[in-house]
CSV table of C-alpha atoms in Angstrom, one decimal:
chain,number,residue,atom,x,y,z
A,1,MET,CA,32.9,33.3,-40.3
A,2,THR,CA,32.9,34.9,-37.3
A,3,LYS,CA,30.8,31.8,-34.5
A,4,PRO,CA,27.9,33.4,-32.7
A,5,THR,CA,28.8,34.7,-29.2
A,6,HIS,CA,26.4,32.1,-26.5
A,7,PHE,CA,26.9,33.5,-22.8
A,8,PRO,CA,25.9,31.9,-20.1
A,9,ASN,CA,22.2,31.3,-19.1
A,10,GLU,CA,23.0,31.5,-15.5
A,11,LEU,CA,19.2,31.7,-14.9
A,12,LEU,CA,18.6,27.8,-16.6
A,13,ARG,CA,21.0,27.5,-13.9
A,14,GLU,CA,20.1,28.7,-11.0
A,15,GLN,CA,15.8,27.6,-11.0
A,16,ARG,CA,18.6,23.7,-11.1
A,17,LEU,CA,20.2,24.5,-8.7
A,18,ARG,CA,17.9,25.8,-6.2
A,19,ARG,CA,16.1,22.4,-6.9
A,20,GLY,CA,18.7,20.8,-6.3
A,21,TRP,CA,19.3,18.5,-9.0
A,22,SER,CA,22.2,16.8,-11.3
A,23,LEU,CA,22.1,17.8,-15.0
A,24,ASP,CA,20.8,14.2,-15.2
A,25,HIS,CA,18.4,14.6,-13.1
A,26,MET,CA,16.6,17.2,-14.5
A,27,ALA,CA,17.2,15.3,-18.5
A,28,ASP,CA,15.3,12.6,-16.8
A,29,GLN,CA,12.5,14.9,-15.1
A,30,LEU,CA,12.0,16.8,-18.6
A,31,ARG,CA,11.5,13.5,-20.2
A,32,ARG,CA,8.9,12.4,-17.5
A,33,LEU,CA,7.1,15.2,-17.7
A,34,ALA,CA,6.6,14.9,-21.3
A,35,PHE,CA,5.3,11.7,-20.8
A,36,ARG,CA,2.2,12.4,-18.8
A,37,LEU,CA,1.2,14.9,-21.3
A,38,GLY,CA,0.9,12.0,-23.4
A,39,GLU,CA,4.3,13.2,-25.9
A,40,SER,CA,6.7,10.7,-27.4
A,41,GLY,CA,10.0,10.7,-24.7
A,42,PRO,CA,12.1,13.4,-26.2
A,43,GLY,CA,16.0,13.5,-27.1
A,44,VAL,CA,17.3,15.0,-23.2
A,45,ASP,CA,20.3,14.3,-21.1
A,46,GLY,CA,22.4,15.6,-19.3
A,47,ASN,CA,25.2,17.0,-21.9
A,48,MET,CA,22.0,18.8,-23.6
A,49,ILE,CA,21.3,20.3,-20.1
A,50,SER,CA,24.7,21.4,-19.8
A,51,ARG,CA,24.6,23.1,-23.6
A,52,TRP,CA,21.6,25.2,-22.6
A,53,GLU,CA,22.8,25.9,-19.1
A,54,ARG,CA,26.0,27.3,-21.2
A,55,GLY,CA,24.1,29.8,-23.8
A,56,HIS,CA,22.9,27.6,-26.5
A,57,ARG,CA,19.3,28.3,-26.9
A,58,PRO,CA,17.0,24.8,-26.4
A,59,GLY,CA,14.6,24.3,-29.8
A,60,PRO,CA,11.0,25.0,-28.7
A,61,ARG,CA,9.3,21.5,-27.7
A,62,TYR,CA,12.7,21.8,-25.2
A,63,VAL,CA,11.2,25.6,-23.9
A,64,ARG,CA,7.8,24.9,-23.8
A,65,LEU,CA,9.2,22.0,-21.5
A,66,LEU,CA,10.8,23.5,-19.6
A,67,ARG,CA,8.4,26.1,-18.9
A,68,LEU,CA,6.0,24.2,-17.8
A,69,LEU,CA,8.8,22.2,-15.8
A,70,TYR,CA,9.4,25.3,-13.8
A,71,ASP,CA,6.6,26.8,-14.5
A,72,GLU,CA,7.9,30.0,-15.0
A,73,ALA,CA,7.6,32.5,-17.9
A,74,PRO,CA,10.1,31.7,-20.5
A,75,GLU,CA,12.1,35.9,-19.7
A,76,GLU,CA,13.0,34.1,-15.7
A,77,LEU,CA,14.7,31.7,-17.5
A,78,GLY,CA,16.7,33.0,-19.7
A,79,LEU,CA,14.5,31.8,-22.5
A,80,ALA,CA,13.1,35.3,-23.7
A,81,SER,CA,10.5,34.3,-27.3
A,82,GLY,CA,11.9,36.0,-30.2
A,83,VAL,CA,8.3,35.3,-31.7
A,84,GLU,CA,7.0,38.5,-33.1
A,85,ASN,CA,3.8,37.9,-31.4
A,86,PRO,CA,3.5,36.8,-27.7
A,87,VAL,CA,0.2,36.3,-27.3
A,88,ALA,CA,-0.6,33.8,-30.8
A,89,GLY,CA,2.4,32.3,-29.6
A,90,GLN,CA,1.5,31.0,-26.3
A,91,ALA,CA,-2.2,30.3,-27.8
A,92,SER,CA,-0.8,27.5,-30.0
A,93,GLU,CA,0.6,26.2,-27.1
A,94,THR,CA,-1.9,26.5,-25.4
A,95,PHE,CA,-3.8,24.4,-28.2
A,96,GLU,CA,-1.2,22.3,-28.8
A,97,LEU,CA,-0.9,20.8,-24.5
A,98,ALA,CA,-5.0,20.1,-25.3
A,99,MET,CA,-4.6,18.1,-27.6
A,100,HIS,CA,-2.3,16.5,-25.5
A,101,ALA,CA,-4.5,16.3,-22.7
A,102,THR,CA,-7.3,14.4,-24.5
A,103,ALA,CA,-5.0,12.0,-27.0
A,104,SER,CA,-5.1,8.4,-26.7
A,105,ASP,CA,-3.8,5.0,-27.8
A,106,LEU,CA,-5.5,3.3,-25.6
A,107,ASP,CA,-9.3,1.8,-25.4
A,108,GLN,CA,-10.7,3.5,-22.1
A,109,ALA,CA,-12.8,0.3,-22.0
A,110,ALA,CA,-9.5,-1.7,-21.2
A,111,ILE,CA,-8.3,0.2,-18.3
A,112,ASP,CA,-11.9,0.3,-16.7
A,113,THR,CA,-11.4,-4.3,-16.8
A,114,LEU,CA,-8.0,-3.6,-15.6
A,115,VAL,CA,-9.4,-1.6,-12.7
A,116,ARG,CA,-12.4,-4.2,-12.1
A,117,ALA,CA,-9.6,-6.9,-12.3
A,118,VAL,CA,-7.7,-5.3,-8.8
A,119,ASP,CA,-10.8,-4.8,-7.0
A,120,ARG,CA,-11.6,-8.2,-7.3
A,121,LEU,CA,-7.9,-9.5,-6.2
A,122,SER,CA,-8.3,-7.0,-3.5
A,123,ARG,CA,-11.8,-10.0,-2.5
A,124,GLU,CA,-10.1,-13.1,-3.7
A,125,TYR,CA,-6.7,-12.2,-0.4
A,126,SER,CA,-10.1,-13.6,2.6
A,127,THR,CA,-10.9,-16.5,0.4
A,128,VAL,CA,-7.9,-17.7,-1.9
A,129,SER,CA,-4.3,-19.1,-1.6
A,130,PRO,CA,-1.3,-16.0,-1.3
A,131,TRP,CA,0.7,-18.3,-4.2
A,132,THR,CA,-2.5,-18.2,-5.8
A,133,LEU,CA,-2.5,-14.9,-6.8
A,134,VAL,CA,0.8,-13.9,-6.5
A,135,PRO,CA,1.3,-15.0,-9.6
A,136,ARG,CA,-1.7,-13.0,-10.9
A,137,VAL,CA,-1.3,-10.1,-9.1
A,138,HIS,CA,1.8,-10.3,-11.2
A,139,ARG,CA,0.1,-11.0,-14.3
A,140,ARG,CA,-1.7,-7.6,-14.0
A,141,LEU,CA,1.5,-5.6,-13.3
A,142,TRP,CA,3.0,-6.4,-16.7
A,143,GLN,CA,-0.7,-5.4,-18.4
A,144,ILE,CA,0.1,-2.0,-16.7
A,145,ASP,CA,3.3,-1.6,-17.6
A,146,ARG,CA,2.9,-1.6,-21.3
A,147,LEU,CA,0.0,0.1,-20.5
A,148,LEU,CA,2.2,3.0,-19.6
A,149,GLY,CA,4.4,2.6,-23.3
A,150,GLY,CA,1.1,4.1,-25.2
A,151,ARG,CA,0.2,7.5,-25.9
A,152,MET,CA,-3.2,8.3,-23.3
A,153,THR,CA,-4.8,10.9,-21.5
A,154,LEU,CA,-3.6,13.1,-18.3
A,155,ASP,CA,-6.4,11.0,-16.6
A,156,GLN,CA,-5.7,7.2,-18.0
A,157,HIS,CA,-2.4,7.7,-16.6
A,158,ARG,CA,-3.7,8.7,-13.4
A,159,GLN,CA,-6.2,5.4,-13.8
A,160,LEU,CA,-3.2,2.8,-14.4
A,161,LEU,CA,-1.0,4.3,-11.9
A,162,ASP,CA,-3.2,4.3,-9.1
A,163,ALA,CA,-3.6,0.0,-10.1
A,164,ALA,CA,-0.6,0.1,-10.1
A,165,GLY,CA,-0.6,1.5,-5.7
A,166,TRP,CA,-3.5,-1.3,-5.5
A,167,LEU,CA,-1.6,-4.4,-6.5
A,168,HIS,CA,1.9,-3.1,-5.1
A,169,ILE,CA,0.1,-2.8,-1.7
A,170,LEU,CA,-1.9,-6.0,-1.7
A,171,LEU,CA,1.7,-7.9,-3.0
A,172,SER,CA,3.0,-6.2,-0.5
A,173,VAL,CA,0.9,-8.4,1.9
A,174,LEU,CA,0.8,-11.3,0.2
A,175,HIS,CA,4.7,-11.8,0.6
A,176,TYR,CA,4.1,-10.8,3.2
A,177,ASP,CA,2.4,-13.9,4.5
A,178,ILE,CA,4.1,-16.6,2.7
A,179,ALA,CA,7.4,-15.0,4.5
A,180,ASP,CA,9.3,-13.5,1.7
A,181,ARG,CA,9.4,-10.4,3.3
A,182,GLU,CA,12.5,-8.7,1.0
A,183,ALA,CA,9.5,-8.8,-1.5
A,184,ALA,CA,7.7,-7.5,0.6
A,185,GLU,CA,8.7,-4.6,1.6
A,186,ALA,CA,9.8,-3.7,-2.2
A,187,SER,CA,6.1,-4.5,-3.0
A,188,ARG,CA,5.4,-1.8,-1.0
A,189,GLU,CA,8.5,0.9,-1.3
A,190,ALA,CA,6.8,0.6,-4.9
A,191,ALA,CA,3.2,0.8,-4.1
A,192,LEU,CA,4.1,4.4,-1.4
A,193,ARG,CA,5.8,5.7,-5.0
A,194,PHE,CA,2.3,5.5,-7.5
A,195,GLY,CA,0.7,7.5,-4.8
A,196,GLN,CA,2.8,10.0,-4.1
A,197,GLU,CA,3.1,9.7,-8.5
A,198,SER,CA,-1.3,10.0,-8.7
A,199,ASP,CA,-1.5,12.1,-5.7
A,200,ASP,CA,-3.4,9.5,-3.8
A,201,ALA,CA,-3.7,10.4,-0.4
A,202,GLU,CA,-5.5,6.2,0.2
A,203,ILE,CA,-2.7,4.2,-1.0
A,204,GLN,CA,0.2,5.9,0.6
A,205,GLY,CA,-1.9,5.4,3.8
A,206,TRP,CA,-2.1,1.8,3.2
A,207,ALA,CA,1.7,1.9,2.7
A,208,PHE,CA,2.4,3.2,5.4
A,209,GLU,CA,-0.2,0.7,7.3
A,210,ALA,CA,1.0,-2.8,5.2
A,211,PRO,CA,4.9,-2.5,7.2
A,212,ALA,CA,2.8,-1.4,10.6
A,213,TYR,CA,1.2,-5.1,10.0
A,214,PHE,CA,4.9,-6.3,9.8
A,215,ALA,CA,6.9,-4.7,12.3
A,216,LEU,CA,3.8,-5.9,14.6
A,217,PHE,CA,4.3,-9.9,14.2
A,218,ASP,CA,7.7,-9.6,14.1
A,219,GLY,CA,8.3,-8.3,17.1
A,220,ARG,CA,8.9,-4.9,16.6
A,221,ALA,CA,5.5,-2.8,18.2
A,222,ARG,CA,7.4,0.6,19.0
A,223,ASP,CA,8.1,0.5,14.9
A,224,ALA,CA,4.9,0.3,13.9
A,225,VAL,CA,3.4,2.3,16.1
A,226,ASP,CA,5.3,5.2,14.9
A,227,LEU,CA,4.6,4.4,11.2
A,228,CYS,CA,1.1,4.3,12.3
A,229,VAL,CA,1.3,7.7,13.3
A,230,ALA,CA,3.1,9.0,10.6
A,231,GLY,CA,0.4,7.2,8.3
A,232,GLN,CA,-2.4,9.0,9.8
A,233,GLN,CA,-1.0,12.2,9.1
A,234,VAL,CA,-1.4,11.7,5.0
A,235,ALA,CA,-4.5,9.1,5.2
A,236,PRO,CA,-7.6,11.0,4.1
A,237,ALA,CA,-9.7,11.3,8.0
A,238,ALA,CA,-12.8,9.3,6.4
A,239,SER,CA,-11.2,6.9,4.4
A,240,SER,CA,-10.8,3.4,5.4
A,241,VAL,CA,-6.8,3.3,5.9
A,242,PHE,CA,-6.7,6.2,8.7
A,243,VAL,CA,-9.5,4.0,10.4
A,244,ALA,CA,-7.1,0.8,9.9
A,245,LEU,CA,-4.2,3.3,10.9
A,246,ASN,CA,-5.8,3.9,14.5
A,247,MET,CA,-7.0,0.4,14.8
A,248,GLN,CA,-3.1,-1.1,14.0
A,249,GLU,CA,-2.1,1.4,16.6
A,250,ALA,CA,-4.5,-0.2,19.9
A,251,ARG,CA,-2.3,-3.2,18.7
A,252,GLY,CA,0.7,-2.0,18.3
A,253,TRP,CA,0.4,0.4,22.0
A,254,ALA,CA,-1.3,-3.0,23.3
A,255,ARG,CA,2.0,-5.2,22.6
A,256,LEU,CA,3.9,-2.3,25.1
A,257,GLY,CA,1.4,-3.0,27.5
A,258,ASP,CA,-0.1,0.7,27.3
A,259,ARG,CA,-4.0,0.3,28.0
A,260,ARG,CA,-4.5,4.1,28.1
A,261,SER,CA,-2.6,4.4,24.6
A,262,ALA,CA,-4.6,1.0,22.8
A,263,GLU,CA,-7.7,2.2,24.4
A,264,GLN,CA,-7.5,5.8,23.0
A,265,ALA,CA,-6.5,4.3,19.8
A,266,LEU,CA,-9.6,1.8,19.1
A,267,LEU,CA,-12.2,5.2,19.9
A,268,ARG,CA,-10.3,6.9,17.6
A,269,GLY,CA,-10.5,4.0,14.7
A,270,GLY,CA,-14.2,3.5,15.8
A,271,ALA,CA,-15.8,7.6,15.8
A,272,ALA,CA,-13.4,6.9,12.5
A,273,LEU,CA,-15.6,4.3,10.9
A,274,GLU,CA,-19.1,5.5,12.2
A,275,ARG,CA,-18.6,8.2,9.6
A,276,ARG,CA,-18.0,5.7,7.0
A,277,PRO,CA,-21.5,4.3,5.0
A,278,GLU,CA,-21.0,0.3,5.8
A,279,PRO,CA,-19.1,-0.7,2.8
A,280,ALA,CA,-20.9,-2.6,-0.4
A,281,GLU,CA,-17.6,-5.1,-0.3
A,282,PRO,CA,-16.9,-6.2,2.7
A,283,ASP,CA,-14.8,-9.2,2.0
A,284,HIS,CA,-12.4,-6.0,-0.4
A,285,HIS,CA,-9.2,-6.1,1.3
A,286,PHE,CA,-8.7,-3.0,2.0
A,287,GLU,CA,-12.6,-1.4,2.8
A,288,PHE,CA,-13.1,-1.3,7.0
A,289,ASP,CA,-16.4,-2.4,8.5
A,290,THR,CA,-18.2,-3.4,12.1
A,291,ASP,CA,-16.6,-7.5,11.2
A,292,LYS,CA,-13.0,-6.0,10.6
A,293,PHE,CA,-12.9,-3.9,13.6
A,294,ALA,CA,-14.0,-6.3,16.4
A,295,TYR,CA,-11.2,-8.8,15.1
A,296,TYR,CA,-8.7,-5.9,16.3
A,297,ALA,CA,-10.8,-5.2,19.0
A,298,SER,CA,-9.8,-9.0,20.1
A,299,THR,CA,-6.5,-8.3,19.5
A,300,THR,CA,-5.7,-5.6,21.2
A,301,TYR,CA,-7.8,-6.9,24.5
A,302,ALA,CA,-5.8,-10.5,24.2
A,303,TRP,CA,-2.7,-8.3,23.7
A,304,LEU,CA,-3.4,-6.1,26.7
A,305,GLY,CA,-4.6,-9.1,28.9
A,306,MET,CA,-8.0,-8.0,28.8
A,307,ALA,CA,-9.4,-12.0,29.2
A,308,LYS,CA,-13.8,-10.9,29.3
A,309,SER,CA,-13.1,-8.2,26.4
A,310,ALA,CA,-11.6,-10.2,24.9
A,311,GLU,CA,-13.7,-13.2,24.7
A,312,LYS,CA,-16.6,-11.1,23.5
A,313,TYR,CA,-15.4,-9.2,20.5
A,314,ALA,CA,-13.2,-13.3,19.6
A,315,LEU,CA,-16.9,-14.8,19.3
A,316,GLN,CA,-18.5,-11.9,18.1
A,317,VAL,CA,-15.6,-12.2,15.1
A,318,MET,CA,-16.7,-15.6,14.8
A,319,GLU,CA,-19.6,-15.1,14.9
A,320,SER,CA,-19.7,-13.1,12.0
A,321,SER,CA,-17.5,-14.2,9.7
A,322,ASN,CA,-17.7,-17.9,10.1
A,323,ASP,CA,-20.4,-18.3,7.4
A,324,PRO,CA,-19.2,-18.7,3.6
A,325,ARG,CA,-22.5,-17.9,2.3
A,326,ARG,CA,-22.1,-13.9,3.5
A,327,PRO,CA,-20.3,-11.6,1.9
A,328,ASN,CA,-17.9,-11.5,4.4
A,329,PHE,CA,-16.4,-14.7,5.0
A,330,TRP,CA,-12.7,-14.4,6.3
A,331,PRO,CA,-11.8,-17.8,7.3
A,332,GLY,CA,-8.7,-16.4,7.9
A,333,ARG,CA,-10.2,-13.9,10.0
A,334,VAL,CA,-12.2,-16.4,11.8
A,335,ARG,CA,-9.3,-18.9,13.2
A,336,GLY,CA,-6.6,-15.8,14.1
A,337,ALA,CA,-10.2,-14.6,16.7
A,338,HIS,CA,-10.0,-18.4,17.8
A,339,LEU,CA,-6.0,-17.5,18.5
A,340,ASP,CA,-7.2,-15.0,21.0
A,341,LEU,CA,-10.0,-16.4,22.9
A,342,GLY,CA,-7.1,-19.5,23.3
A,343,LEU,CA,-5.0,-16.5,24.9
A,344,ALA,CA,-7.3,-15.0,27.2
A,345,LEU,CA,-8.7,-18.3,28.0
A,346,ALA,CA,-5.1,-18.9,28.8
A,347,LYS,CA,-5.0,-15.7,31.5
A,348,GLN,CA,-8.4,-17.2,32.6
A,349,GLY,CA,-6.3,-20.5,34.1
A,350,ARG,CA,-8.0,-22.8,31.8
A,351,PRO,CA,-5.0,-24.1,29.1
A,352,ASP,CA,-6.6,-27.0,27.8
A,353,GLU,CA,-10.3,-24.9,26.5
A,354,ALA,CA,-6.6,-22.2,25.6
A,355,ALA,CA,-5.6,-25.4,23.6
A,356,HIS,CA,-8.8,-26.8,21.7
A,357,GLU,CA,-8.7,-23.2,20.3
A,358,GLY,CA,-5.7,-22.8,19.3
A,359,LEU,CA,-6.0,-27.0,18.1
A,360,GLU,CA,-9.1,-24.9,15.6
A,361,ALA,CA,-7.1,-22.5,14.3
A,362,LEU,CA,-4.6,-25.0,12.8
A,363,LYS,CA,-5.9,-27.2,12.5
A,364,GLY,CA,-6.4,-27.9,7.9
A,365,TYR,CA,-4.8,-24.2,7.3
A,366,PRO,CA,-2.4,-23.6,6.0
A,367,PRO,CA,-0.9,-20.6,8.0
A,368,ARG,CA,0.4,-17.3,6.1
A,369,THR,CA,3.5,-16.3,8.8
A,370,TRP,CA,1.3,-14.0,10.5
A,371,LEU,CA,-1.2,-16.8,12.2
A,372,LEU,CA,2.2,-18.4,13.1
A,373,ARG,CA,2.8,-15.4,15.1
A,374,ARG,CA,0.1,-15.5,16.1
A,375,ALA,CA,0.2,-19.1,17.7
A,376,ALA,CA,4.0,-18.6,18.9
A,377,ASP,CA,1.5,-16.4,22.2
A,378,LEU,CA,-0.2,-18.6,22.5
A,379,SER,CA,3.3,-21.8,22.5
A,380,GLN,CA,4.0,-18.9,25.0
A,381,ALA,CA,1.0,-18.3,27.0
A,382,LEU,CA,1.0,-22.1,27.3
A,383,THR,CA,4.5,-23.2,28.6
A,384,GLU,CA,3.4,-23.5,32.2
A,385,HIS,CA,0.6,-26.6,31.5
A,386,ALA,CA,3.0,-28.5,29.1
A,387,ASP,CA,1.6,-31.7,31.3
A,388,VAL,CA,-1.8,-31.0,29.6
A,389,ARG,CA,-3.3,-33.7,27.8
A,390,GLU,CA,-4.8,-31.0,24.9
A,391,VAL,CA,-2.0,-28.3,25.2
A,392,ARG,CA,0.8,-31.0,24.0
A,393,GLU,CA,-1.8,-31.7,21.4
A,394,PHE,CA,-1.3,-28.4,20.5
A,395,ASP,CA,2.9,-27.8,20.6
A,396,GLU,CA,2.9,-30.2,18.1
A,397,GLN,CA,0.6,-29.0,15.7
A,398,TYR,CA,2.0,-25.5,15.8
A,399,LEU,CA,5.4,-27.3,15.4
A,400,LEU,CA,4.5,-29.5,12.7
A,401,ALA,CA,2.9,-26.0,11.5
A,402,ARG,CA,6.4,-24.0,11.8
A,403,HIS,CA,8.0,-26.8,10.2
A,404,HIS,CA,6.6,-27.2,7.4
A,405,GLY,CA,5.6,-23.8,6.7
A,406,ALA,CA,2.9,-22.9,5.2
A,407,PRO,CA,2.4,-25.4,1.9
A,408,LYS,CA,1.4,-24.1,-1.6
A,409,THR,CA,-1.7,-25.1,-2.3
A,410,ASP,CA,-5.2,-23.5,-2.2
A,411,TRP,CA,-7.2,-23.2,1.5
C-alpha cells in the first residue's frame, strides 16, 4: 500500500518565522493559549510543530488553537477544512469556546478573599516590619501559583495575574528595604511580566517606579530619571503611579542639581494629583495623596538646597503622618521628613539642630535601606561640624545603625 504524500506546509511555517519563533517557542505559545482558555495542556512540542510544517495535518483541536493563535482563517495557514458545512463547523467551535471561557473549578469567593489580602498587605507596608511581611507575601504568591493550575474563567485568570503582579511589586520594595537587591530586582521583573500578561498598565508603571526608587538611593540619579520617564509612557495618566513617577523624577533631578527640571516634574505630579479623588485608604502603599506629595517635595527641596521649602514640607509631613489614630499613620515617612529637615538645617548653618533631627530619625527604629542612605546624606553635610556635641552623637548613632543593619523585629 502506497503511503500518502505530504507536501510541506509553507504557509504555517511562514507564520511562525514571521514572528521569529523557534519550534519550541511556538509549542509553548500553544500551551499558554490553551491554559488561558481553561483547557487541559495540549501535548505539543517542537517535533510535532515540525511534522505539521512538513505536511502532516494537525488534529481538529490543534487546528482550532492554531487559528486562534495566529488569528487567521484555516486557508491562510494551509489547513483548509474538509467539513462540508463550514458554517456549522465554525458554530460548533464558537459554542465550545464560549463554554471554556465561562467554565471554572475555582470558587470566586476564594479569589475575592485573595484580592482583599493583597490590599491588606499593601496597607500594612507603612507599619509592619519587612521581615514579617515578606513570608506573608510569599504564602499568598504560592497560593496564586496553586490556583493557576486549575480550570478557571478568563476573568478569574486575569484577577490572579493582577494579584500576583501587585504582590511582586510589594515584594520587590520589601526586599530592597532589607538590602536584598538581587531578590528585589527579580520580583520587579516578575511584576512587569505579570502586568504585561494581564494587560494592567498600572502594574507595569510601578514596575518602572520601583527600580527608579532603587537607583535613586543607590546613587544613580540619571538612571532613576530615565526609568521614571519610561514608566510615564505606560502608566495611565489619571493613576497614582503616574503621580509617583513624576515625583520620583523630581527627586532624581534634585539629586542631579537641576532645579528647573525638578520643579517641572513636581508641577506635573501635583497637577495629576489634583485630578485624582482623595484615596479611601491613604495608608495603601500604591496610593498617592497630598501627604505623600509633601513627603516627596520635602526631599526634593532638601536635595536642591532650598532649605525654607524643604522645612515647610517636612513639617507638614510630621504633622500629618505621625498620629497612629489617623488612617495615614506612616512612621517611616515621618523619620524621612526628620532627615529632610536636618539636611535643610545643616545647609542653613545650624548643625546642632540638624543633628537633633537626625537623631530623631534613627532613635529606636530598625532602619530600612533607604533610611540609612538618607542618613548618610546628613552625615556628609555635617562633616565639618564634628566638634559639635549633637553632631558626634548623631554620627555615633548612624554608625551603630549601619553596623547592625535592620534587626529582624517588628517596628
